[in-house]
Short mmCIF file of C-alpha atoms in Angstrom, two decimals:
data_model
loop_
_atom_site.label_atom_id
_atom_site.label_comp_id
_atom_site.label_asym_id
_atom_site.label_seq_id
_atom_site.Cartn_x
_atom_site.Cartn_y
_atom_site.Cartn_z
CA MET A 1 81.71 107.37 57.89
CA GLN A 2 84.71 109.64 57.85
CA GLU A 3 86.89 107.09 59.67
CA ILE A 4 86.27 104.40 57.05
CA ARG A 5 87.04 106.85 54.23
CA ASP A 6 90.26 107.97 55.92
CA LEU A 7 91.44 104.40 56.53
CA GLY A 8 90.51 103.54 52.95
CA LEU A 9 92.71 106.36 51.69
CA MET A 10 95.62 105.00 53.72
CA LEU A 11 95.06 101.53 52.25
CA ASP A 12 94.99 103.03 48.76
CA ARG A 13 98.49 104.38 49.44
CA GLN A 14 99.54 100.79 50.21
CA LEU A 15 100.97 101.64 53.59
CA PRO A 16 102.21 98.33 54.99
CA LEU A 17 101.50 99.20 58.63
CA LEU A 18 98.99 101.45 60.34
CA VAL A 19 98.89 102.07 64.07
CA ILE A 20 95.62 102.90 65.77
CA GLU A 21 95.79 103.91 69.41
CA THR A 22 92.39 103.86 71.07
CA TYR A 23 90.59 103.00 74.25
CA GLU A 24 87.62 101.95 72.10
CA GLU A 25 88.93 98.68 70.68
CA SER A 26 85.47 97.37 69.79
CA ARG A 27 84.70 100.55 67.80
CA ALA A 28 88.01 100.30 65.93
CA LEU A 29 87.30 96.63 65.10
CA GLU A 30 83.82 97.59 63.88
CA ILE A 31 85.26 100.26 61.56
CA LEU A 32 87.92 97.86 60.23
CA THR A 33 85.27 95.19 59.69
CA ARG A 34 83.16 97.60 57.64
CA LEU A 35 86.20 98.58 55.61
CA ALA A 36 87.12 94.94 54.96
CA ILE A 37 83.56 94.19 53.82
CA GLN A 38 83.52 97.20 51.50
CA ARG A 39 86.80 96.13 49.91
CA GLY A 40 86.19 92.39 49.91
CA LEU A 41 89.22 91.73 52.12
CA GLY A 42 89.68 88.97 54.66
CA LEU A 43 90.02 90.21 58.23
CA GLN A 44 92.23 88.51 60.81
CA GLN A 45 92.86 89.49 64.42
CA TRP A 46 95.83 88.58 66.59
CA THR A 47 95.76 88.54 70.39
CA LEU A 48 98.27 86.93 72.72
CA SER A 49 95.59 84.70 74.24
CA ASP A 50 93.98 83.52 70.96
CA GLY A 51 96.74 83.90 68.40
CA LEU A 52 95.84 84.77 64.83
CA ARG A 53 92.23 84.03 64.00
CA ARG A 54 89.59 84.91 61.45
CA LEU A 55 87.43 87.82 62.52
CA GLY A 56 83.98 87.16 61.14
CA PHE A 57 84.77 86.23 57.53
CA GLY A 58 87.53 85.29 55.13
CA GLU A 59 89.88 82.34 55.12
CA ASP A 60 91.34 81.38 58.49
CA ILE A 61 95.07 81.49 57.72
CA SER A 62 96.12 80.06 61.06
CA ALA A 63 94.07 76.86 60.92
CA GLY A 64 96.18 74.27 62.70
CA ASP A 65 99.09 76.66 63.28
CA ASP A 66 100.33 77.84 66.65
CA THR A 67 100.22 81.62 66.19
CA GLU A 68 99.94 82.80 69.80
CA GLN A 69 103.51 84.05 69.73
CA PRO A 70 103.95 87.33 67.84
CA ASP A 71 106.80 86.05 65.66
CA ALA A 72 104.77 83.02 64.54
CA ALA A 73 101.77 85.21 63.69
CA LEU A 74 103.90 87.67 61.71
CA LYS A 75 105.55 84.76 59.87
CA ALA A 76 102.12 83.34 58.94
CA ILE A 77 101.06 86.74 57.60
CA LYS A 78 104.30 87.17 55.64
CA GLU A 79 103.97 83.74 54.03
CA ARG A 80 100.44 84.48 52.90
CA GLU A 81 100.22 85.29 49.20
CA GLN A 82 96.76 86.83 49.35
CA GLY A 83 96.30 90.23 50.98
CA GLY A 84 93.93 91.17 53.73
CA LEU A 85 93.60 93.24 56.86
CA TYR A 86 95.41 92.03 59.96
CA VAL A 87 94.62 93.58 63.33
CA MET A 88 97.39 93.00 65.85
CA CYS A 89 95.95 93.88 69.26
CA ASP A 90 98.52 94.96 71.85
CA LEU A 91 101.52 93.89 69.78
CA HIS A 92 103.67 96.88 70.77
CA PRO A 93 105.28 95.32 73.90
CA TYR A 94 106.74 92.58 71.66
CA LEU A 95 108.33 94.88 69.09
#
């Protein structure tokens, strides 16, 4: 898929933050899941209601932590030594 290739190129450039604006959240999550599988990366998703949680596979970095608040989730990501993909759904109102 073209979208996976394009996102892969952005990851290769080691961009620390990518913004995806879409009304098709499930499609975006599907594309990111495919990309994470291809690259062997853990995939985590943050939502205000659930906090930071593992999305399908990879280590759950928030096990036991209270990551519902955006600052706590970002701190947990920053403290993580291993890389991965982190999807922050609807984070923009908190920035």
